[in-house]
mmCIF file of C-alpha atoms in Angstrom:
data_model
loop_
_atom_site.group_PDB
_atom_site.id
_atom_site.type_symbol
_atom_site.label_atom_id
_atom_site.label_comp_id
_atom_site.label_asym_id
_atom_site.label_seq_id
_atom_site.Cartn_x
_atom_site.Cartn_y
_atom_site.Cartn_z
ATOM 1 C CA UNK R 30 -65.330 4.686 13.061
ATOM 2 C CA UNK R 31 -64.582 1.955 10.525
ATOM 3 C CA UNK R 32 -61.879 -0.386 11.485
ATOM 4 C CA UNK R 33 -58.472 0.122 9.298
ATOM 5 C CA UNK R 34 -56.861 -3.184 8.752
ATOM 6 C CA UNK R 35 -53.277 -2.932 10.221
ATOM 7 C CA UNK R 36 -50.617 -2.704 7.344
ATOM 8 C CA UNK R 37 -46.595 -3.270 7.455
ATOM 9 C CA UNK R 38 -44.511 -2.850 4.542
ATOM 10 C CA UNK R 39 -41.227 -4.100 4.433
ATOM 11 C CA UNK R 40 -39.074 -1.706 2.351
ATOM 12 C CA UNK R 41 -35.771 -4.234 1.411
ATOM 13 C CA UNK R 42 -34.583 -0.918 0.079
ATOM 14 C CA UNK R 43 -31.084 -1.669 -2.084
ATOM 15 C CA UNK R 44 -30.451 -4.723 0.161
ATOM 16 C CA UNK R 45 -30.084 -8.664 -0.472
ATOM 17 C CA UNK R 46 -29.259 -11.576 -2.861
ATOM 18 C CA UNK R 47 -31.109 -14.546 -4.018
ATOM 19 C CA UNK R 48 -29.581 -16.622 -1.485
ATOM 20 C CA UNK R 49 -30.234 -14.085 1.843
ATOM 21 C CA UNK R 50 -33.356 -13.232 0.171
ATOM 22 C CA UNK R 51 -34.618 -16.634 0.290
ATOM 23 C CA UNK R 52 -33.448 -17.216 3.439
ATOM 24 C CA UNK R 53 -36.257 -13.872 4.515
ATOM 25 C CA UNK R 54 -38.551 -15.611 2.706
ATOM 26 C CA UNK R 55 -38.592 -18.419 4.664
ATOM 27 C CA UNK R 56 -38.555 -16.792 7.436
ATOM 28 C CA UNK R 57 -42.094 -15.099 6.437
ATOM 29 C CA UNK R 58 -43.400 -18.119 4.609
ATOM 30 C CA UNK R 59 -42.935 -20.262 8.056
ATOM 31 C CA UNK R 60 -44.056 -17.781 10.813
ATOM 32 C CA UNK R 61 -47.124 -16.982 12.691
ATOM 33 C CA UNK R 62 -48.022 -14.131 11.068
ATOM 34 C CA UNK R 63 -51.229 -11.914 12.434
ATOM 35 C CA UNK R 64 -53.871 -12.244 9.768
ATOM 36 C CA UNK R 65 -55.581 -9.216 11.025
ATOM 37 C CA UNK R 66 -52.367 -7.469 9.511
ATOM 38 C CA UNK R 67 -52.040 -6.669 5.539
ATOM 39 C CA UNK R 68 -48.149 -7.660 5.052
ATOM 40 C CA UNK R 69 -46.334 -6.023 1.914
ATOM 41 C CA UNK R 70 -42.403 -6.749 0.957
ATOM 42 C CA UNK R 71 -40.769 -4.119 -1.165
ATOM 43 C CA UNK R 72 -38.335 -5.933 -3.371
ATOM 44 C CA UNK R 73 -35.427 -4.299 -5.489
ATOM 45 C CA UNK R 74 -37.328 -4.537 -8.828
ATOM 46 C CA UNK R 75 -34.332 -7.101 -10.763
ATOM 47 C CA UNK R 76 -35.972 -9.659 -7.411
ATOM 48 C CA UNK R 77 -39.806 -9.010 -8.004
ATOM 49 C CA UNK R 78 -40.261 -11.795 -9.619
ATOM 50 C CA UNK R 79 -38.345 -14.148 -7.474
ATOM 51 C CA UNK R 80 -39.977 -12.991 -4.353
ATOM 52 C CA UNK R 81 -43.660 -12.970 -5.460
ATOM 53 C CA UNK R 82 -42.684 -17.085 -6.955
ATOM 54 C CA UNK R 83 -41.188 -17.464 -3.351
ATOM 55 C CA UNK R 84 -43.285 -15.748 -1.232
ATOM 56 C CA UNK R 85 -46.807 -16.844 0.396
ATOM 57 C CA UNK R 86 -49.599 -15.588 -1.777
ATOM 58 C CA UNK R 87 -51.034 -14.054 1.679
ATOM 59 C CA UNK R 88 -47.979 -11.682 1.734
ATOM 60 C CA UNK R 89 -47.984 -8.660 -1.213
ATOM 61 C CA UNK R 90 -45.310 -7.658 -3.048
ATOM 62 C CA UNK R 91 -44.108 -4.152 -4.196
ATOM 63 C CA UNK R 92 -41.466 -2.087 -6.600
ATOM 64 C CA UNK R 93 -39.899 0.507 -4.509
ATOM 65 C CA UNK R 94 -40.579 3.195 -7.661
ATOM 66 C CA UNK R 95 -41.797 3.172 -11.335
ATOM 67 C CA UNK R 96 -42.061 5.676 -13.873
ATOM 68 C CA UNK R 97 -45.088 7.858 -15.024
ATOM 69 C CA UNK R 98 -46.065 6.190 -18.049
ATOM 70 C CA UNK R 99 -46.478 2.446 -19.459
ATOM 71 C CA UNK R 100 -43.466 2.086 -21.680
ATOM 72 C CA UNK R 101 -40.756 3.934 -23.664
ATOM 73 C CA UNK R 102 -37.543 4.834 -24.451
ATOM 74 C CA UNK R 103 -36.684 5.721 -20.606
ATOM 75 C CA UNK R 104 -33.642 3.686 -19.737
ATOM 76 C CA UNK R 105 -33.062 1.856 -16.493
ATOM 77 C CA UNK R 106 -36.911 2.886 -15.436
ATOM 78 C CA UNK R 107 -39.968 0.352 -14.813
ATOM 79 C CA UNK R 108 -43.554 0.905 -15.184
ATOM 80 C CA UNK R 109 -46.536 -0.296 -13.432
ATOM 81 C CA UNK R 110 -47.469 -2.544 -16.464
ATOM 82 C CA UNK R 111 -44.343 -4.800 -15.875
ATOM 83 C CA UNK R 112 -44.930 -4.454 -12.159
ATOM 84 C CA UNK R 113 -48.201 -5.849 -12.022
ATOM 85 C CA UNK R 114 -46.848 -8.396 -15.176
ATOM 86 C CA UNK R 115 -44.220 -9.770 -12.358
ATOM 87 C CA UNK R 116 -47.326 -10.580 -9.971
ATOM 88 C CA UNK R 117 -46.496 -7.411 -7.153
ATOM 89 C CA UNK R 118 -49.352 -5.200 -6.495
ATOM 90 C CA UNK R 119 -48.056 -1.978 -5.156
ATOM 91 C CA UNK R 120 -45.118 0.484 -5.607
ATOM 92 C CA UNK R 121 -43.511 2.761 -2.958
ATOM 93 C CA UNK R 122 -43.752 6.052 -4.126
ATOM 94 C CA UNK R 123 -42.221 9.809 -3.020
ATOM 95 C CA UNK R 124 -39.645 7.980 -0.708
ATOM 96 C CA UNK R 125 -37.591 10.064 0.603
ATOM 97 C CA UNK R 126 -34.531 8.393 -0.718
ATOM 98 C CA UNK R 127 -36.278 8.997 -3.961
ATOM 99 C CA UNK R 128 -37.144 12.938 -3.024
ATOM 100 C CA UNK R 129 -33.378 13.914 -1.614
ATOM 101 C CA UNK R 130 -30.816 11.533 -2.764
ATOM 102 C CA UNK R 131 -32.451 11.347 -6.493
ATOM 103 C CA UNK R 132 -33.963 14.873 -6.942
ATOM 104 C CA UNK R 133 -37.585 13.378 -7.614
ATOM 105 C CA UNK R 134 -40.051 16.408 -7.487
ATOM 106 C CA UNK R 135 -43.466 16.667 -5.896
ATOM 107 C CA UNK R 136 -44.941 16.949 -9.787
ATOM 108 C CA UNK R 137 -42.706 14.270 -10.749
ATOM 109 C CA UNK R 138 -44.392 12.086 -7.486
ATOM 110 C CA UNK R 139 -47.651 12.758 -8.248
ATOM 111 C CA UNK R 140 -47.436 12.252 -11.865
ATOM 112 C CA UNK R 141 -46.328 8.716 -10.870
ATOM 113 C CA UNK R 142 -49.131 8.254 -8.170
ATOM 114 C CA UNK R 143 -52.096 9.393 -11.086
ATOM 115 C CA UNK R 144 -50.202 6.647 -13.637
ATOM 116 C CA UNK R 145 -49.786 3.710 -11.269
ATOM 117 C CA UNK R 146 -53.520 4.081 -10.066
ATOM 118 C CA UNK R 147 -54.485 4.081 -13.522
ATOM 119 C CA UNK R 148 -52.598 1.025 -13.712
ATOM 120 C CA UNK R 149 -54.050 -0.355 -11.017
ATOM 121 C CA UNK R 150 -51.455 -1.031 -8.559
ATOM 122 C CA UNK R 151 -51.714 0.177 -4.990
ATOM 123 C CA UNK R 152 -49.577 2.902 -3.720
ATOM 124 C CA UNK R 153 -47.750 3.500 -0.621
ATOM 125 C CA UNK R 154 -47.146 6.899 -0.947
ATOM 126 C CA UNK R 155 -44.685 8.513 0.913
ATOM 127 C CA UNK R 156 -44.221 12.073 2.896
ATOM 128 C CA UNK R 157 -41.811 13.636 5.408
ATOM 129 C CA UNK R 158 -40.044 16.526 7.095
ATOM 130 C CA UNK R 159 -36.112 16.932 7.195
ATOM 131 C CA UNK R 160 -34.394 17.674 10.390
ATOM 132 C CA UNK R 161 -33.854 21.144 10.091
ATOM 133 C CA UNK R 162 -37.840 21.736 8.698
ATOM 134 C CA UNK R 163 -39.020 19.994 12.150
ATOM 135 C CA UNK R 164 -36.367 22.226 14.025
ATOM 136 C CA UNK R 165 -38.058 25.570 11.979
ATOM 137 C CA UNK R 166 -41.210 24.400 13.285
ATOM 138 C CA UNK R 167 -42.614 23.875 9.409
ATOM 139 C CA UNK R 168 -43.173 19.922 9.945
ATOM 140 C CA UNK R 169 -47.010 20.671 8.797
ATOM 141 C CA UNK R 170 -46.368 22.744 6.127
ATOM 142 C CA UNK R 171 -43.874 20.272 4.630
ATOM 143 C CA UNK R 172 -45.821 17.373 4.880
ATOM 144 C CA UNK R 173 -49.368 18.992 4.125
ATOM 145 C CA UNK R 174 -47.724 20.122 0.542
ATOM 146 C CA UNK R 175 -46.466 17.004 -0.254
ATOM 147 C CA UNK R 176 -49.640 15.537 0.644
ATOM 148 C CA UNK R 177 -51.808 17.669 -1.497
ATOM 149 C CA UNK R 178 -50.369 17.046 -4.732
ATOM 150 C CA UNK R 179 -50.764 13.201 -3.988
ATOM 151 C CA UNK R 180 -54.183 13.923 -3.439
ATOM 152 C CA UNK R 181 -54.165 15.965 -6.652
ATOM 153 C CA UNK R 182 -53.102 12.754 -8.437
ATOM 154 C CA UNK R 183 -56.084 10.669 -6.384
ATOM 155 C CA UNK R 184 -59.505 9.324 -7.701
ATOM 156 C CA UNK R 185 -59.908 6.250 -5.318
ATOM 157 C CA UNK R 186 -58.019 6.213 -2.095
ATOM 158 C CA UNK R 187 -58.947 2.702 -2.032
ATOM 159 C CA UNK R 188 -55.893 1.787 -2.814
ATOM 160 C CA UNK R 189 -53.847 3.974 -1.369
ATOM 161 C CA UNK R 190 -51.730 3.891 2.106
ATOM 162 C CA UNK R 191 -49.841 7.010 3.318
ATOM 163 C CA UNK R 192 -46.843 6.333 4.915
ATOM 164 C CA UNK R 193 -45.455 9.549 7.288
ATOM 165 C CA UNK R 194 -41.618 9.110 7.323
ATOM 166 C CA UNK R 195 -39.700 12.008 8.928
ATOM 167 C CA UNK R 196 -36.631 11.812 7.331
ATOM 168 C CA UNK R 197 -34.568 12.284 10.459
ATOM 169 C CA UNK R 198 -35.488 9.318 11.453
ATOM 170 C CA UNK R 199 -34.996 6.818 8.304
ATOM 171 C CA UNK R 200 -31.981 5.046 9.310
ATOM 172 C CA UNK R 201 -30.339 6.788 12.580
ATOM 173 C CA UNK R 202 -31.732 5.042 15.071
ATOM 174 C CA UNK R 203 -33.876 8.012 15.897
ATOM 175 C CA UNK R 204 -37.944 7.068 16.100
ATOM 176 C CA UNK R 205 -40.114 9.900 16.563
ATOM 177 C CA UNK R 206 -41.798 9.249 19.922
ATOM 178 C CA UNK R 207 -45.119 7.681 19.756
ATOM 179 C CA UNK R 208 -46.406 11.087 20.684
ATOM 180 C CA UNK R 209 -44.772 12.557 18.301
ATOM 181 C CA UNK R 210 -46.165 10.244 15.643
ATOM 182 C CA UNK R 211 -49.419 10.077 16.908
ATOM 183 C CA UNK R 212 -49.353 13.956 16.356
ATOM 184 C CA UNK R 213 -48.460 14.182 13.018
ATOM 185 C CA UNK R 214 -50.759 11.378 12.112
ATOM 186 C CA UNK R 215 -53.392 12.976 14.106
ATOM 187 C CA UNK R 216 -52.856 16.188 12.187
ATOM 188 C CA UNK R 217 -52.885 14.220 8.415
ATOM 189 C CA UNK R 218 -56.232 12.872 9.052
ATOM 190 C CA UNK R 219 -58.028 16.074 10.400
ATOM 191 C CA UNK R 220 -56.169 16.748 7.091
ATOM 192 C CA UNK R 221 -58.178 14.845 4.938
ATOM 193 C CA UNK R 222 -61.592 15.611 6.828
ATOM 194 C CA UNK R 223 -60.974 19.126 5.753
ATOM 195 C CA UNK R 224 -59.683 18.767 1.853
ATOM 196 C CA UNK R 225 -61.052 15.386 0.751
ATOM 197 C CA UNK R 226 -63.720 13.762 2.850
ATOM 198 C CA UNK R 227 -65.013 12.348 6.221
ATOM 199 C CA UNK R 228 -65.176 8.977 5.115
ATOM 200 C CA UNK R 229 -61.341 9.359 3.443
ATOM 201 C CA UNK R 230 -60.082 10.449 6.784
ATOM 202 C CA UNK R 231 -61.476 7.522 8.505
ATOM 203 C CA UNK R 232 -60.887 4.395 5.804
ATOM 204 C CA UNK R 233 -57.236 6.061 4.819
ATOM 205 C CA UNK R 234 -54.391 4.150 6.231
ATOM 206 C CA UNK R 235 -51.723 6.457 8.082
ATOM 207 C CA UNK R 236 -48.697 4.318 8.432
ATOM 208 C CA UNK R 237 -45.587 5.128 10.053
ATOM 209 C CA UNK R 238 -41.793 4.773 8.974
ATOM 210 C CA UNK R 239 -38.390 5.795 10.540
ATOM 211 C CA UNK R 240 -36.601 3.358 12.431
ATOM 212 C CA UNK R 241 -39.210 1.026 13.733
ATOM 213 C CA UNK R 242 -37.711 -2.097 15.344
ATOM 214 C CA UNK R 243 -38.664 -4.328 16.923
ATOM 215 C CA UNK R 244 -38.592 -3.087 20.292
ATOM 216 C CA UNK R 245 -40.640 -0.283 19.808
ATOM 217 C CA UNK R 246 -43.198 -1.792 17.521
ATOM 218 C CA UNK R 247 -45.860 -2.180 19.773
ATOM 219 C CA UNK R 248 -46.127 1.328 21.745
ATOM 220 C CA UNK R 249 -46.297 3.168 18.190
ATOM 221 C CA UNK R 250 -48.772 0.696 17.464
ATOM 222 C CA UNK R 251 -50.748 1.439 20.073
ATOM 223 C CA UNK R 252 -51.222 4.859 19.118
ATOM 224 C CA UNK R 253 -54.712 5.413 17.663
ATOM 225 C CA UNK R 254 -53.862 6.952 14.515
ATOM 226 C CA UNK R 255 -50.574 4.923 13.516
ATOM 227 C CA UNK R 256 -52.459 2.073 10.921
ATOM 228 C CA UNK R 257 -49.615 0.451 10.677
ATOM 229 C CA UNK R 258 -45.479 0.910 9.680
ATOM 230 C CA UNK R 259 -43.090 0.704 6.716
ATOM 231 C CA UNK R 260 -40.110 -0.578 7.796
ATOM 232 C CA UNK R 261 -36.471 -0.522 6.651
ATOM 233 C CA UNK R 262 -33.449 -2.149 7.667
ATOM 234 C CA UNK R 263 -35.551 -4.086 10.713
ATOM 235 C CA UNK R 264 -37.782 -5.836 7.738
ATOM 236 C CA UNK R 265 -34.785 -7.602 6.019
ATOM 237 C CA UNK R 266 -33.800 -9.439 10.050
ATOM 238 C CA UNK R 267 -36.144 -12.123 11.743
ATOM 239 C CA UNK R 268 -37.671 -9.151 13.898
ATOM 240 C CA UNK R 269 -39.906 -8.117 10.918
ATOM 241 C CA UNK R 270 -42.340 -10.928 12.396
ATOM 242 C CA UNK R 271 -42.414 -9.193 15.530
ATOM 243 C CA UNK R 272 -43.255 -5.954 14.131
ATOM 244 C CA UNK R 273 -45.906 -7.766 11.760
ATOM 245 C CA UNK R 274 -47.515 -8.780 15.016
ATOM 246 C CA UNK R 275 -47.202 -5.600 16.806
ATOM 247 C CA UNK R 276 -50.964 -5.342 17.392
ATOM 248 C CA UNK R 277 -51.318 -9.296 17.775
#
């Protein structure tokens, strides 16, 4: 099995200013940071250009959405072109913040993942059960649909991470258990080795979101198929260094 280098986002979500932004940055730019571990900060997109001039060059930067084409007359949106002209890399894409607070669709999503590849920015695409779906016993179903039409919208998975978010646990304080996880993430790559290839399934990072602090970084990072985490509220406090080094 080829090795998949561990990868933490940071998703700053609708959070910060320039002067507790800056004070993160520091933060990142000063600490011992595993360099076995690919870092990425998410940045609200009116600060992705003053956290990729303040950040280390070692640490990535990414838009936490973008629309499905290069430019237009679509108001208040951003496309990968003026991404990638600010210096950030990647966009988060499919959150569910995105899916249930903003109505995105799964075409919508994928049309997005197909344009920003084409663009050539990396994409943490996102997937991810509601409460009551898990309690119905359709978690695979859910999450299997969603990830086939990203997949639909794939050519190189290269640059690609999948991030597995239940959404009961994005912000409550509820973490799935690292079996739990480890299930799910489990199930995504046999996933892959059945609907896009062996050597997808093993390369493809399988990252996990929902609540990941510091204090239980390191036992869901222990678990063979979690590649890594995207992290919320945690990634805008000090602890975001711990969960960097979760593996270290």
């Amino acid at each position: 099995a080829m090795a998949r280098r561990f990868f933490v986002g940071g998703n700053w979500k609708m959070n910060g200013n320039k002067e507790s932004l800056e004070q993160l940055i520091t933060i990142l730019n000063t600490a011992s940071l595993d360099d076995q571990t690919e870092v990425v900060c998410a940045a609200p997109s009116i600060y992705l250009d003053f956290a990729r001039s303040l950040l280390d060059p070692g640490i990535g930067v990414s838009a936490q959405n973008c629309y499905k084409v290069a430019k237009g007359a679509f108001t208040g949106e951003i496309s990968p072109a003026m991404i990638k002209d600010c210096g950030a890399d990647w966009v988060i894409l499919g959150h569910s913040e995105r899916r249930h607070v903003f109505g995105e669709s799964d075409e919508l999503i994928g049309q997005k993942v197909a344009h920003a590849l084409e663009s050539d920015l990396g994409v943490i695409a996102c997937i991810g059960e509601k409460l009551e779906e898990r309690e119905a016993g359709t978690t695979e179903e859910v999450v299997y649909a969603q990830t086939q039409v990203i997949a639909e919208n794939v050519t190189d998975w290269g640059k690609v991470v999948l991030a597995y978010e239940p959404v009961w646990a994005i912000g409550t304080g509820k973490t799935a258990t690292p079996e739990q996880a480890q299930e799910v993430h489990e199930k995504l790559r046999a996933w892959f080795r059945a609907n896009v290839s062996d050597d997808v399934a093993e390369s493809l990072r399988i990252i996990y979101g929902g609540s990941v602090t510091g204090a239980n970084c390191r036992e869901l990072a222990s678990q063979g198929d979690v590649d890594g985490f995207l992290v919320g509220g945690a990634s805008l406090k000090p602890e975001f260094v711990d969960i960097i080094n979760a593996r270290a």
